[in-house]
Amino acid sequence: MVENNKLNEVFNEYLRLATFPVAIKVSREDSLPAKVKAASALFGYPINICQGISIARRNGRTIGFLEKDHACGLSILIFGYKEDPDFALAGHTIYPLYAKTPEAGAKTQAATPKMEIGGIKSMVVAPLHRADFAPDLVLIYGNGAQIVRLIQAALYNEGGAIESQFMGRCSCGVYIVKALQTQKCNVVVPGGGERVFAQTADDEIAFVIPAAQIQNVVEGLIGTHKSGVARIPTPFFGTSARPIFPPSYEELDRYCGLK
């Protein structure tokens, strides 16, 4: 908890976030920690994982998910609770909503991150500063400038580029499953469903940090901040530039002794 608090302070100091960073813990155990309430127990019905994450980052609540707590069938497939049925493999959960043909839908379905069966049995999402566990993932939502800072931070020590996956849907597969499988940081453009159900704002982007990359990102945030150029708020050099006024101001400038 102390380490999580310190980590939360670093993110807020260097990024000035509008919502809490979210700690995510996954397990192969089909149970939740004693102090964690399941989503369906809290609300009387299952909800989407993106809703749970939004509640954690906006309301500061900790929520647990077992299979029965997921309202979204897409997430149940993505997290490996069930095998993809034939109609999903054929693209019919994507066509005609997101694809012109079933064949195009099948390609998108094949590209969707998928956990092996049994790879995730339970999940806990919590605001980072209140999480009493070591997170497997830290998920941060921000604007473009804040996410750019995280990209710069992630590349500070080793260089290269962030390779991300964008499908316009099922962003939970990218920021949970793909991040767990690759153990790499990822930029996430929230999908349509997340905007509808979790009230993710149109100007929000997400960035996920696997546990193995947390220290690297922290070092990168601090290191790039010290350079003086990459900071939040952005240091606009135009504020110190010499002002230029319209020609009609010349007489006033002479009167004031400016020329």
Coordinates of C-alpha atoms in Angstrom, one line a residue:
M1 CA 0.0 0.0 0.0
V2 CA 2.8 2.4 0.8
E3 CA 4.5 1.7 -2.5
N4 CA 1.2 2.2 -4.3
N5 CA 0.8 5.5 -2.6
K6 CA 4.3 6.6 -3.6
L7 CA 3.6 5.5 -7.2
N8 CA 0.3 7.4 -7.3
E9 CA 2.1 10.5 -6.1
V10 CA 4.6 10.3 -8.9
F11 CA 2.0 10.0 -11.5
N12 CA 0.0 12.9 -10.1
E13 CA 3.1 15.1 -9.7
Y14 CA 4.3 14.6 -13.2
L15 CA 1.1 14.1 -15.1
R16 CA -1.5 16.0 -13.1
L17 CA -4.2 13.5 -13.8
A18 CA -8.0 14.2 -13.7
T19 CA -8.9 10.6 -12.5
F20 CA -7.1 8.1 -10.3
P21 CA -4.7 5.6 -11.9
V22 CA -6.2 2.1 -11.6
A23 CA -4.4 -0.9 -10.2
I24 CA -5.5 -4.2 -11.7
K25 CA -4.9 -7.6 -10.2
V26 CA -5.7 -10.9 -12.0
S27 CA -5.7 -14.4 -10.6
R28 CA -6.3 -18.0 -11.6
E29 CA -8.2 -18.5 -8.3
D30 CA -12.0 -18.6 -8.7
S31 CA -12.4 -16.4 -5.6
L32 CA -11.9 -12.8 -4.5
P33 CA -10.0 -11.4 -1.5
A34 CA -12.2 -11.3 1.7
K35 CA -12.4 -7.5 1.8
V36 CA -13.3 -7.1 -1.9
K37 CA -16.9 -7.0 -3.0
A38 CA -17.9 -8.5 -6.3
A39 CA -19.6 -6.2 -8.8
S40 CA -22.9 -8.2 -8.8
A41 CA -23.0 -8.1 -5.0
L42 CA -22.5 -4.3 -5.0
F43 CA -25.1 -3.6 -7.6
G44 CA -27.4 -6.6 -7.7
Y45 CA -26.5 -7.4 -11.3
P46 CA -23.3 -7.9 -13.4
I47 CA -21.6 -4.9 -15.1
N48 CA -18.9 -4.5 -17.7
I49 CA -15.2 -4.5 -16.7
C50 CA -14.9 -1.0 -18.3
Q51 CA -17.6 0.2 -16.0
G52 CA -15.8 -1.2 -13.0
I53 CA -12.6 0.5 -14.1
S54 CA -14.5 3.8 -14.5
I55 CA -15.9 3.5 -11.0
A56 CA -12.4 2.8 -9.6
R57 CA -10.8 5.8 -11.4
R58 CA -13.6 8.3 -10.9
N59 CA -15.3 7.2 -7.6
G60 CA -12.3 5.6 -5.8
R61 CA -14.0 2.3 -5.2
T62 CA -12.5 -1.2 -5.3
I63 CA -14.5 -3.8 -7.2
G64 CA -14.0 -7.6 -7.9
F65 CA -15.0 -9.6 -10.9
L66 CA -15.6 -13.3 -11.2
E67 CA -17.1 -14.8 -14.4
K68 CA -20.7 -14.1 -13.1
D69 CA -19.9 -10.4 -12.6
H70 CA -19.2 -9.7 -16.2
A71 CA -22.2 -8.4 -18.2
C72 CA -20.3 -8.4 -21.5
G73 CA -20.1 -11.6 -23.4
L74 CA -17.2 -10.3 -25.4
S75 CA -15.2 -9.9 -22.3
I76 CA -16.0 -13.4 -21.2
L77 CA -14.5 -14.7 -24.4
I78 CA -11.5 -12.3 -24.2
F79 CA -10.6 -13.2 -20.6
G80 CA -10.7 -16.9 -21.4
Y81 CA -13.8 -18.0 -19.4
K82 CA -15.2 -19.7 -22.5
E83 CA -13.9 -20.7 -26.0
D84 CA -15.0 -18.6 -28.9
P85 CA -18.1 -20.1 -30.5
D86 CA -18.1 -20.8 -34.2
F87 CA -20.4 -17.8 -35.0
A88 CA -17.9 -15.5 -33.3
L89 CA -15.0 -17.0 -35.1
A90 CA -16.9 -16.5 -38.4
G91 CA -17.2 -12.8 -37.6
H92 CA -20.8 -12.6 -36.7
T93 CA -20.3 -10.7 -33.4
I94 CA -18.6 -8.0 -35.4
Y95 CA -20.5 -8.0 -38.7
P96 CA -22.6 -5.9 -39.5
L97 CA -21.8 -3.5 -36.6
Y98 CA -18.1 -3.0 -37.3
A99 CA -17.5 -4.8 -40.6
K100 CA -18.9 -4.7 -44.1
T101 CA -18.8 -8.5 -44.4
P102 CA -18.6 -11.5 -42.1
E103 CA -15.2 -12.2 -43.6
A104 CA -13.9 -8.8 -42.5
G105 CA -15.5 -9.4 -39.1
A106 CA -13.7 -12.8 -38.9
K107 CA -10.3 -11.0 -39.4
T108 CA -11.0 -8.6 -36.7
Q109 CA -12.2 -11.4 -34.4
A110 CA -8.9 -13.2 -35.0
A111 CA -6.9 -10.1 -34.2
T112 CA -8.8 -9.6 -30.9
P113 CA -6.5 -10.4 -27.9
K114 CA -7.6 -13.6 -26.1
M115 CA -6.5 -15.2 -22.8
E116 CA -6.0 -18.9 -22.7
I117 CA -8.9 -20.8 -21.1
G118 CA -8.6 -20.5 -17.3
G119 CA -5.9 -17.8 -17.6
I120 CA -8.1 -15.4 -15.7
K121 CA -10.6 -16.6 -13.1
S122 CA -10.9 -13.4 -11.0
M123 CA -9.9 -9.8 -11.2
V124 CA -9.8 -6.8 -8.8
V125 CA -9.7 -3.2 -10.0
A126 CA -8.9 -0.4 -7.5
P127 CA -7.7 3.2 -7.4
L128 CA -4.0 2.9 -7.2
H129 CA -3.6 4.8 -3.9
R130 CA -6.1 2.5 -2.2
A131 CA -5.0 -0.8 -3.6
D132 CA -3.6 -3.1 -0.9
F133 CA -2.1 -5.5 -3.4
A134 CA 0.8 -5.4 -5.9
P135 CA -0.8 -4.6 -9.2
D136 CA -0.2 -6.7 -12.3
L137 CA -1.2 -3.7 -14.4
V138 CA -1.5 0.0 -13.8
L139 CA -4.0 1.7 -16.2
I140 CA -3.9 5.5 -16.6
Y141 CA -6.4 7.6 -18.5
G142 CA -5.4 11.1 -19.7
N143 CA -5.4 13.5 -22.6
G144 CA -3.1 13.4 -25.5
A145 CA -0.3 15.4 -23.8
Q146 CA -0.4 13.2 -20.7
I147 CA -0.3 10.0 -22.7
V148 CA 2.6 11.4 -24.8
R149 CA 4.5 11.9 -21.5
L150 CA 4.0 8.3 -20.6
I151 CA 5.2 7.2 -24.0
Q152 CA 8.3 9.3 -23.6
A153 CA 8.8 7.8 -20.1
A154 CA 8.4 4.2 -21.3
L155 CA 11.0 4.7 -24.0
Y156 CA 13.5 6.7 -21.9
N157 CA 15.8 3.9 -20.9
E158 CA 15.8 1.7 -23.9
G159 CA 14.5 3.8 -26.8
G160 CA 12.5 2.4 -29.7
A161 CA 8.7 2.8 -30.2
I162 CA 5.5 1.8 -28.5
E163 CA 3.6 -0.7 -30.6
S164 CA -0.1 -0.6 -30.0
Q165 CA -3.2 -2.3 -31.4
F166 CA -6.3 -0.4 -32.4
M167 CA -9.6 -2.0 -33.3
G168 CA -12.2 0.6 -32.1
R169 CA -13.7 -2.1 -29.9
C170 CA -13.0 -4.4 -26.9
S171 CA -10.3 -2.1 -25.5
C172 CA -10.3 -4.3 -22.3
G173 CA -8.6 -7.0 -24.4
V174 CA -5.7 -4.6 -25.2
Y175 CA -5.2 -3.0 -21.8
I176 CA -5.5 -6.3 -19.9
V177 CA -4.9 -9.4 -22.0
K178 CA -2.4 -8.1 -24.5
A179 CA -0.5 -6.2 -21.7
L180 CA -0.3 -9.4 -19.6
Q181 CA 0.8 -11.5 -22.5
T182 CA 3.5 -9.2 -23.9
Q183 CA 4.5 -7.4 -20.6
K184 CA 4.9 -4.3 -22.6
C185 CA 3.3 -0.8 -22.2
N186 CA 0.5 0.0 -24.6
V187 CA -1.4 3.0 -25.8
V188 CA -5.2 2.3 -25.8
V189 CA -7.8 4.2 -27.7
P190 CA -11.0 3.3 -25.8
G191 CA -13.7 1.6 -27.9
G192 CA -17.3 2.6 -28.5
G193 CA -18.8 0.3 -25.9
E194 CA -16.6 1.8 -23.2
R195 CA -17.7 5.3 -24.2
V196 CA -21.4 4.2 -24.1
F197 CA -21.3 2.2 -20.8
A198 CA -18.4 3.6 -18.9
Q199 CA -18.8 7.2 -19.8
T200 CA -15.2 7.5 -21.0
A201 CA -14.8 11.0 -22.4
D202 CA -14.2 11.6 -26.1
D203 CA -10.8 13.3 -25.4
E204 CA -9.5 10.5 -23.1
I205 CA -6.8 8.0 -24.1
A206 CA -5.5 5.2 -21.9
F207 CA -2.0 3.8 -21.2
V208 CA -1.3 0.5 -19.5
I209 CA 1.8 -0.3 -17.6
P210 CA 2.6 -4.0 -16.8
A211 CA 4.2 -4.6 -13.4
A212 CA 7.6 -5.3 -14.9
Q213 CA 7.6 -1.9 -16.6
I214 CA 6.5 0.3 -13.7
Q215 CA 10.0 1.2 -12.4
N216 CA 11.1 1.9 -15.9
V217 CA 8.2 4.3 -16.5
V218 CA 8.8 6.1 -13.2
E219 CA 12.5 6.6 -14.1
G220 CA 11.5 7.8 -17.5
L221 CA 8.9 10.3 -16.2
I222 CA 11.4 11.8 -13.9
G223 CA 14.3 11.8 -16.3
T224 CA 12.3 13.4 -19.2
H225 CA 10.8 15.9 -16.9
K226 CA 14.3 17.0 -15.8
S227 CA 15.1 17.8 -19.5
G228 CA 12.8 20.8 -19.2
V229 CA 11.0 20.3 -22.5
A230 CA 8.7 17.4 -21.9
R231 CA 6.5 18.4 -19.0
I232 CA 2.9 18.7 -17.8
P233 CA 1.7 21.4 -18.2
T234 CA 3.4 21.9 -21.5
P235 CA 6.0 24.7 -21.3
F236 CA 4.9 26.9 -24.1
F237 CA 7.9 28.8 -25.3
G238 CA 5.6 31.3 -27.0
T239 CA 4.9 32.9 -23.7
S240 CA 8.5 34.3 -23.6
A241 CA 8.7 35.3 -27.3
R242 CA 8.8 39.0 -28.3
P243 CA 5.3 40.2 -29.0
I244 CA 4.4 41.5 -32.5
F245 CA 1.5 43.9 -32.9
P246 CA -0.5 45.1 -35.9
P247 CA 0.8 48.2 -37.9
S248 CA -2.1 50.2 -36.5
Y249 CA -0.4 50.1 -33.1
E250 CA 2.8 51.9 -34.3
E251 CA 1.7 55.4 -33.3
L252 CA 0.8 54.2 -29.8
D253 CA 4.1 52.4 -29.6
R254 CA 6.0 55.6 -30.4
Y255 CA 3.8 57.5 -27.9
C256 CA 4.6 55.0 -25.2
G257 CA 8.3 55.0 -26.1
L258 CA 8.3 51.5 -27.3
K259 CA 9.8 52.5 -30.7

